[in-house]
Structures are given as structure tokens and as C-alpha cells.
Amino acid sequence: MAVLVTGGAGYIGSHTSIELLESGKDIVIIDNFYNSCPKVLDRIEKLAGKGFAFEECDIRDRAALDKVFEKYDIDSVIHFAGLKAVGESCQKPLLYYENNISGTVTLCEAMAAHGCKKIVFSSSATVYGEHNVSPLKETMIAGGTTNPYGTTKFFIEQILQDLAKSDPEWSVCILRYFNPIGAHISGMIGESPNGIPNNLMPYITQVAEGKREFLSVYGNDYDTIDGTGVRDYIHVVDLAKGHLKALDKILDENGVFVYNLGTGRGYSVLEVVAAFEKASGVKVPYKIVDRRPGDLATCYSDPTKAKEELNWVAEKGIDEMCADSYRWQHQNPNGYED
Ligand code: NAD
Ligand code: WQD
């Protein structure tokens, strides 16, 4: 039996694929390389010391999905495939609704048609919207999302819940990630954004590598420790390990399960810059600029439920996250283009 990993060539999918292979699982990765590069596949195999199946496939293509399910013996799916740029989603909402929502519906239809009804879904802290106050708990009412990307995650959560309600054979685990950063300790795989990074850590690493002049810090007048935004950064390898626990859960039990994957601790932008400078030994020049529209002051998790029910906790701290992010960038200044 194999686990189907959609979007397995991407940042979180590649790290999770390694953990799955190292734990002895057989996997089939599918990806359309919209936001990733085939090179990562060799690196996954090298790092895991184990081969796996790969098919270039778009999750919106039902016929291609059917072929994958016919070719391999798949009993569960970890579903990473999706578009994730908040700004782009405001400019191209239909692209996001079509890719993320239609893609997930098509994937679930193909799964059901082949009797595979177990899915772990990559959701996001963004589904907590603006009205909930950190620490964010799974019992809080989700919704009130502020951009089409976030809304796709909220809608997909609803769709999966409805699906599980309609058919008790389904088992769904919704994982709400906080802010994944870091990279595999080898420095061979990591986050490789196209163009100007939207997120804090890839921007910092590109400044440290001399590819960008300075970091723009989006506002220092929030009600936080130093006025800059506070987030719950989580090492991508800890996040990857959370998926193995989630998979065990749904292989064991039917139903819908929702978990935060975060550390429970927030760091401000300036705290991250300081931790990064300490870990890398490289100075990160920055300028304070206006707030970025749509940003919240503070967002961090209550990770208790994942600890109690999945026996999962994030183990890596901010120093390791920064050191690993820097190693990846320094060894691959142009990401997978090198
Ligand atoms: P990523 O862009 O690196 O990986 C996503 C992968 O999915 C890419 O390889 C892309 O080519 C592929 N893909 C996209 N659309 C596809 C389609 N229609 N068919 C097949 N493949 C497709 O992103 P990531 O950071 O690894 O994120 C993985 C998942 O986790 C996404 O669903 C994302 O929304 C979610 N998530 C990410 C973060 C984050 O900060 N990175 C936070 C919360 C949730
Ligand atoms: C973190 C902090 C910024 C860049 C986004 C998505 C969310 C999730 C994770 C997928 C904030 C500040 C950033 C910069 C800065 N993705 N910042 N200068 O906004 O918490 O979450 O990614 O689900 O949905 O919204 O992450 O890394 O963009 O920002 O000062 O150049 O860094 O203002 O306080 P965010 P981020």
C-alpha cells in the first residue's frame, strides 16, 4: 500500500516525502511543477536512501488521476498541491478557486471512485481569520478570511467535512500550519520561491546572501513586544513529522480531525532577524516601512490538541530554523536553479 503525496515536489511536500520514506512507507508523488522543479526528486531519493514513484500530473485532470490510482495501490493521500501566494490570489482569485478548490474536488472524486477515502489536508492558520485572538485553538470558529487564498483553505475544510459527514468511510485530517520555515539539515532541499519572496524567511536569507539589499519590515507600530508582527514559526521538518502522526490517526480511525501544527510560541520580525544573525553570523540590514495591508499584529497557535491526540510536538527552536534556512540558501543561492 502506498501514500499518494500531491504537490510532493514542493517545499513542505518534499520534506514530508523524506520523512515518509525514512519511516518505511511507499509513496507516489504527483506534481505539475507549477511552483517546483523536477530536480528535487533526485534529492529526495538521495536523502531518504529509498526510491519512490513519480507521475507528472495535475490534480484537476481526472483522467490522469484515474491512471495514477489504477497503476498504484494507494490507500491514503497527503494533499499539499495548491497555490499559496496571498497577493497573487487577490489579483487572480479565479485561478486560486479553480486550482485549489476544483482541484481538491476532482482529487476527492478520483479517490472515492477507487475506494481510497483517507486524506490529510494542508490547511493554514489563515482560516482563523481576523476575529480570533491568539493563542488560536481548533475549537474557535474559523472563517472571516481576508484573501482568496485563505478562503480556498476555509472552503476546502468545509468540503472535506461535508464529505466525511455524507459517508462514514471517509477519514479526514485537516492540519492548520502556522509559519513553516527552515530546511532539511543537509541543505540540499528547501524553499525556492520564484521572483521576490513574499514571506519573511526567504526574504531574510536572500538579503543575507547578498541577493537583496535590505529587508523591509512591515510596520513597527503594532501592539507587540517591539511593534513588529509576531508569528509562530515552525521548522518544516517538525511539520513534516506531524503528517506521519496525522496519517497514523486516519489509518486508525474514521472521522474528521483538525489540528494546529505550530510551536505555541510567537516571535516578532525583529526577534527573527536577531536570531538569524546569531545563527548565520551574517548581518541583515533592514528598514522599517509601512504596514502590509491585511497583516495581523499577532498570530500563534495553541498546539495542545496535536500533543494530546497525535503525540506530536515541535522540537526544533528558532536558532535551528534560522541555521537550516541559511544553510539551504547559502549552498543553493539560486534555489533549484543552481
Ligand atoms: P509549494 O508551492 O512549494 O508546493 C505546492 C506544490 O503543489 C508545488 O510543487 C506545485 O507545483 C504543486 N501544485 C500546485 N497546483 C497543482 C496542481 N493543480 N496539480 C498538481 N500539483 C500542483 O507550497 P508549500 O509551501 O510546500 O505548501 C504546501 C501546501 O501547504 C499548500 O497547499 C499550501 O497552501 C499549504 N500551506 C503552506 C504554508 C506555507 O507557509 N508554506 C502555510 C500553510 C499552508
Ligand atoms: C511574517 C511576518 C510580516 C515579509 C503568510 C500567509 C499565510 C501562510 C504563511 C500559507 C509578518 C513580516 C514579511 C517581509 C516583513 N501561508 N514581513 N517583511 O503573513 O504570517 O503568513 O504565510 O498558508 O496564509 O498569509 O507570513 O512570512 O509573509 O510574514 O516584515 O518582507 O513578517 O509583516 O509580520 P504571514 P510572512
Coordinates of N, CA, C and O in Angstrom, one line a residue, residues 90-196:
C90 N -5.3 37.6 -4.7 CA -6.1 38.8 -4.8 C -6.2 39.3 -6.2 O -7.3 39.8 -6.6
Q91 N -5.1 39.1 -7.0 CA -5.2 39.5 -8.4 C -5.8 38.5 -9.3 O -6.4 38.8 -10.3
K92 N -5.7 37.2 -8.9 CA -6.2 36.1 -9.8 C -7.1 35.2 -9.0 O -6.8 34.0 -8.8
P93 N -8.2 35.7 -8.4 CA -9.0 34.8 -7.5 C -9.5 33.6 -8.2 O -9.5 32.5 -7.6
L94 N -9.9 33.7 -9.5 CA -10.5 32.5 -10.1 C -9.4 31.4 -10.3 O -9.8 30.2 -10.2
L95 N -8.2 31.8 -10.6 CA -7.1 30.8 -10.7 C -7.0 30.0 -9.4 O -6.9 28.8 -9.3
Y96 N -7.1 30.8 -8.2 CA -7.0 30.1 -6.9 C -8.2 29.2 -6.6 O -8.0 28.1 -6.1
Y97 N -9.4 29.7 -6.9 CA -10.6 28.9 -6.6 C -10.5 27.7 -7.5 O -10.9 26.6 -7.1
E98 N -10.1 27.9 -8.8 CA -10.1 26.7 -9.7 C -9.1 25.7 -9.3 O -9.3 24.5 -9.2
N99 N -7.9 26.2 -9.1 CA -6.8 25.2 -8.8 C -7.0 24.6 -7.5 O -7.0 23.3 -7.4
N100 N -7.2 25.3 -6.5 CA -7.2 24.8 -5.1 C -8.6 24.0 -4.8 O -8.5 22.9 -4.3
I101 N -9.7 24.7 -5.2 CA -11.0 24.1 -4.8 C -11.4 23.0 -5.8 O -11.6 21.9 -5.5
S102 N -11.4 23.4 -7.1 CA -11.8 22.4 -8.1 C -10.8 21.2 -8.1 O -11.2 20.1 -8.2
G103 N -9.5 21.6 -7.9 CA -8.5 20.5 -7.9 C -8.8 19.5 -6.7 O -8.7 18.3 -6.9
T104 N -9.2 20.0 -5.6 CA -9.4 19.2 -4.4 C -10.7 18.3 -4.7 O -10.7 17.1 -4.3
V105 N -11.7 18.9 -5.3 CA -12.9 18.2 -5.5 C -12.6 17.1 -6.5 O -13.0 15.9 -6.3
T106 N -11.9 17.4 -7.6 CA -11.5 16.3 -8.6 C -10.7 15.2 -7.9 O -11.0 14.0 -8.1
L107 N -9.8 15.6 -7.1 CA -9.0 14.6 -6.4 C -9.9 13.7 -5.5 O -9.7 12.5 -5.5
C108 N -10.8 14.3 -4.8 CA -11.6 13.5 -3.9 C -12.6 12.6 -4.7 O -12.8 11.5 -4.3
E109 N -13.0 13.1 -5.8 CA -13.9 12.2 -6.7 C -13.1 11.0 -7.2 O -13.6 9.9 -7.2
A110 N -11.8 11.3 -7.6 CA -11.0 10.2 -8.1 C -10.7 9.2 -6.9 O -10.7 8.0 -7.1
M111 N -10.4 9.7 -5.7 CA -10.2 8.9 -4.6 C -11.4 8.0 -4.3 O -11.2 6.8 -4.2
A112 N -12.6 8.6 -4.2 CA -13.8 7.8 -3.9 C -14.0 6.7 -5.0 O -14.4 5.6 -4.6
A113 N -13.8 7.1 -6.2 CA -14.0 6.1 -7.3 C -13.1 4.9 -7.2 O -13.4 3.8 -7.7
H114 N -12.0 5.1 -6.5 CA -11.0 4.0 -6.4 C -11.0 3.5 -5.0 O -10.0 2.8 -4.6
G115 N -12.0 3.8 -4.2 CA -12.1 3.3 -2.8 C -11.1 3.7 -1.8 O -10.8 3.1 -0.8
C116 N -10.4 4.9 -2.1 CA -9.4 5.4 -1.2 C -10.1 6.7 -0.5 O -10.4 7.7 -1.2
K117 N -10.3 6.6 0.8 CA -11.1 7.6 1.4 C -10.4 8.2 2.7 O -11.0 8.5 3.7
K118 N -9.1 8.2 2.6 CA -8.3 8.8 3.7 C -7.4 9.9 3.2 O -6.6 9.7 2.3
I119 N -7.6 11.1 3.8 CA -6.9 12.2 3.3 C -6.4 13.1 4.4 O -7.1 13.4 5.4
V120 N -5.1 13.5 4.3 CA -4.6 14.6 5.2 C -4.5 15.8 4.3 O -3.9 15.8 3.2
F121 N -5.0 16.9 4.8 CA -5.1 18.2 4.0 C -4.3 19.3 4.6 O -4.4 19.6 5.8
S122 N -3.5 20.0 3.8 CA -2.7 21.1 4.2 C -3.6 22.3 4.3 O -3.8 23.0 3.3
S123 N -4.0 22.7 5.5 CA -4.7 23.9 5.7 C -3.8 24.9 6.4 O -2.5 24.7 6.4
S124 N -4.3 26.0 6.8 CA -3.4 27.1 7.3 C -4.1 27.8 8.4 O -5.3 27.9 8.5
A125 N -3.2 28.4 9.2 CA -3.7 29.3 10.3 C -4.5 30.4 9.8 O -5.3 31.0 10.6
T126 N -4.4 30.7 8.5 CA -5.1 31.8 7.9 C -6.6 31.6 8.0 O -7.4 32.6 8.0
V127 N -7.1 30.3 8.2 CA -8.6 30.1 8.3 C -9.1 30.7 9.6 O -10.4 30.8 9.7
Y128 N -8.3 31.0 10.6 CA -8.8 31.6 11.8 C -9.2 33.1 11.6 O -9.9 33.6 12.5
G129 N -8.9 33.6 10.4 CA -9.4 35.0 10.1 C -8.9 36.1 11.1 O -7.9 35.9 11.8
E130 N -9.6 37.2 11.0 CA -9.1 38.4 11.8 C -9.7 38.4 13.2 O -9.2 39.1 14.1
H131 N -10.9 37.7 13.4 CA -11.6 38.0 14.6 C -11.1 37.2 15.8 O -11.4 37.5 17.0
N132 N -10.4 36.1 15.6 CA -9.9 35.2 16.7 C -8.6 35.8 17.3 O -7.8 36.3 16.6
V133 N -8.5 35.6 18.6 CA -7.3 36.1 19.3 C -6.3 35.0 19.7 O -6.8 34.0 20.2
S134 N -5.1 35.2 19.4 CA -4.1 34.1 19.8 C -3.9 34.0 21.3 O -4.1 35.0 22.0
P135 N -3.6 32.8 21.8 CA -3.3 31.6 21.1 C -4.6 31.0 20.4 O -5.6 30.9 21.1
L136 N -4.4 30.6 19.1 CA -5.5 30.1 18.4 C -5.8 28.6 18.6 O -4.8 27.8 18.7
K137 N -7.0 28.3 18.9 CA -7.4 26.9 19.2 C -8.4 26.4 18.2 O -9.2 27.1 17.6
E138 N -8.3 25.0 18.0 CA -9.2 24.4 17.0 C -10.6 24.6 17.2 O -11.5 24.4 16.3
T139 N -11.0 24.8 18.5 CA -12.4 25.0 18.8 C -13.0 26.4 18.4 O -14.2 26.6 18.4
M140 N -12.1 27.3 18.0 CA -12.6 28.6 17.6 C -13.3 28.5 16.3 O -13.0 27.6 15.5
I141 N -14.2 29.5 16.1 CA -14.9 29.4 14.8 C -14.0 30.0 13.7 O -13.5 31.1 13.8
A142 N -13.8 29.1 12.7 CA -13.0 29.6 11.5 C -13.8 30.4 10.6 O -15.0 30.4 10.6
G143 N -13.1 31.0 9.6 CA -13.8 31.9 8.6 C -13.3 33.3 8.8 O -12.4 33.6 9.5
G144 N -14.0 34.2 8.1 CA -13.6 35.6 8.1 C -12.2 35.8 7.5 O -11.4 36.6 7.9
T145 N -11.9 35.0 6.5 CA -10.6 35.0 5.8 C -10.5 36.3 5.1 O -11.5 36.9 4.6
T146 N -9.3 36.8 4.9 CA -9.1 38.1 4.3 C -8.6 38.2 2.9 O -8.3 39.2 2.4
N147 N -8.4 37.0 2.3 CA -7.9 37.0 0.9 C -8.4 35.6 0.3 O -8.7 34.7 1.0
P148 N -8.5 35.6 -1.1 CA -9.0 34.4 -1.8 C -8.2 33.1 -1.4 O -8.7 32.1 -1.3
Y149 N -6.8 33.3 -1.3 CA -6.1 32.1 -0.9 C -6.6 31.5 0.4 O -6.9 30.3 0.5
G150 N -6.7 32.3 1.4 CA -7.2 31.9 2.7 C -8.6 31.3 2.6 O -9.0 30.3 3.2
T151 N -9.4 31.9 1.7 CA -10.8 31.4 1.6 C -10.8 30.1 0.9 O -11.7 29.2 1.3
T152 N -9.9 29.8 0.0 CA -9.8 28.4 -0.6 C -9.6 27.4 0.5 O -10.2 26.3 0.5
K153 N -8.7 27.7 1.5 CA -8.4 26.8 2.6 C -9.7 26.6 3.4 O -10.0 25.4 3.8
F154 N -10.4 27.7 3.7 CA -11.6 27.6 4.5 C -12.7 26.7 3.8 O -13.3 25.8 4.4
F155 N -12.9 27.0 2.5 CA -13.9 26.3 1.8 C -13.5 24.8 1.7 O -14.4 23.9 1.8
I156 N -12.3 24.5 1.4 CA -11.9 23.1 1.3 C -12.1 22.4 2.6 O -12.6 21.2 2.6
E157 N -11.8 23.0 3.7 CA -12.1 22.4 5.0 C -13.6 22.1 5.1 O -13.9 21.0 5.6
Q158 N -14.4 23.0 4.7 CA -15.9 22.7 4.7 C -16.3 21.5 3.8 O -17.1 20.7 4.2
I159 N -15.7 21.5 2.6 CA -16.0 20.5 1.6 C -15.6 19.1 2.2 O -16.4 18.1 2.2
L160 N -14.4 19.1 2.8 CA -14.0 17.8 3.4 C -14.8 17.3 4.6 O -15.1 16.1 4.7
Q161 N -15.3 18.3 5.4 CA -16.2 18.0 6.5 C -17.5 17.4 6.0 O -18.0 16.4 6.5
D162 N -18.0 18.1 4.9 CA -19.3 17.6 4.4 C -19.2 16.2 3.8 O -20.1 15.4 3.9
L163 N -18.0 16.0 3.1 CA -17.8 14.7 2.5 C -17.8 13.6 3.6 O -18.4 12.5 3.5
A164 N -17.1 13.9 4.7 CA -17.0 12.9 5.8 C -18.3 12.6 6.4 O -18.7 11.5 6.8
K165 N -19.1 13.7 6.5 CA -20.5 13.6 7.0 C -21.4 12.7 6.2 O -22.2 11.9 6.6
S166 N -21.1 12.8 4.8 CA -22.0 12.1 3.9 C -21.7 10.6 3.8 O -22.5 9.8 3.3
D167 N -20.5 10.3 4.2 CA -20.0 8.9 4.0 C -19.0 8.5 5.2 O -17.9 9.0 5.2
P168 N -19.5 7.7 6.1 CA -18.6 7.4 7.3 C -17.3 6.7 7.0 O -16.5 6.5 7.9
E169 N -17.2 6.3 5.7 CA -15.9 5.6 5.4 C -14.8 6.6 5.2 O -13.6 6.2 5.2
W170 N -15.1 7.8 5.0 CA -14.0 8.8 4.9 C -13.3 9.1 6.2 O -14.0 9.1 7.3
S171 N -12.1 9.4 6.1 CA -11.3 9.8 7.3 C -10.5 11.0 6.8 O -9.7 10.9 5.9
V172 N -10.6 12.1 7.5 CA -10.0 13.4 7.0 C -9.2 14.0 8.2 O -9.8 14.1 9.3
C173 N -8.0 14.3 7.9 CA -7.2 15.1 8.9 C -6.8 16.4 8.3 O -6.1 16.5 7.3
I174 N -7.4 17.5 8.9 CA -7.1 18.9 8.5 C -5.9 19.4 9.4 O -6.1 19.5 10.6
L175 N -4.8 19.8 8.7 CA -3.7 20.3 9.5 C -3.6 21.8 9.2 O -3.4 22.2 8.1
R176 N -3.7 22.6 10.3 CA -3.5 24.0 10.1 C -2.1 24.4 10.4 O -1.8 24.5 11.6
Y177 N -1.3 24.7 9.4 CA 0.1 25.1 9.6 C 0.2 26.5 10.0 O -0.5 27.4 9.5
F178 N 1.1 26.8 10.9 CA 1.4 28.2 11.2 C 2.5 28.6 10.2 O 2.3 28.5 9.0
N179 N 3.6 29.1 10.6 CA 4.6 29.7 9.6 C 5.8 28.8 9.4 O 6.8 28.9 10.1
P180 N 5.7 27.9 8.4 CA 6.8 26.9 8.2 C 8.1 27.6 7.6 O 8.0 28.4 6.7
I181 N 9.2 27.4 8.3 CA 10.5 27.9 7.8 C 11.5 26.8 8.0 O 11.2 25.7 8.5
G182 N 12.8 27.1 7.7 CA 13.8 26.0 7.9 C 13.9 25.1 6.7 O 13.2 25.3 5.7
A183 N 14.8 24.2 6.8 CA 15.1 23.3 5.6 C 15.7 22.0 6.2 O 16.1 21.9 7.4
H184 N 15.8 21.0 5.3 CA 16.4 19.8 5.7 C 17.9 20.1 6.1 O 18.5 20.9 5.5
I185 N 18.4 19.4 7.1 CA 19.7 19.7 7.7 C 20.8 19.6 6.7 O 21.9 20.2 6.9
S186 N 20.6 18.8 5.7 CA 21.7 18.6 4.6 C 21.9 19.9 3.8 O 22.9 20.0 3.2
G187 N 20.9 20.8 3.8 CA 21.0 22.0 2.9 C 20.7 21.6 1.5 O 20.9 22.4 0.6
M188 N 20.2 20.4 1.2 CA 20.0 20.0 -0.2 C 18.6 20.3 -0.7 O 18.4 20.3 -1.9
I189 N 17.6 20.4 0.2 CA 16.3 20.8 -0.2 C 15.8 21.9 0.7 O 16.2 22.0 1.9
G190 N 15.0 22.8 0.2 CA 14.5 23.9 1.0 C 13.4 24.7 0.1 O 12.9 24.2 -0.9
E191 N 13.1 25.9 0.6 CA 12.1 26.7 -0.1 C 12.7 27.5 -1.2 O 13.7 28.2 -0.9
S192 N 12.2 27.4 -2.4 CA 12.8 28.1 -3.5 C 11.8 28.9 -4.2 O 11.3 28.5 -5.3
P193 N 11.5 30.1 -3.6 CA 10.4 30.9 -4.2 C 10.8 31.5 -5.6 O 12.0 31.8 -5.8
N194 N 9.8 31.6 -6.5 CA 10.1 32.3 -7.8 C 10.0 33.8 -7.5 O 9.1 34.3 -6.8
G195 N 10.9 34.6 -8.1 CA 10.8 36.0 -8.0 C 11.1 36.6 -6.6 O 11.8 36.0 -5.8
I196 N 10.4 37.7 -6.3 CA 10.6 38.3 -5.0 C 9.9 37.6 -3.9 O 8.6 37.4 -4.1

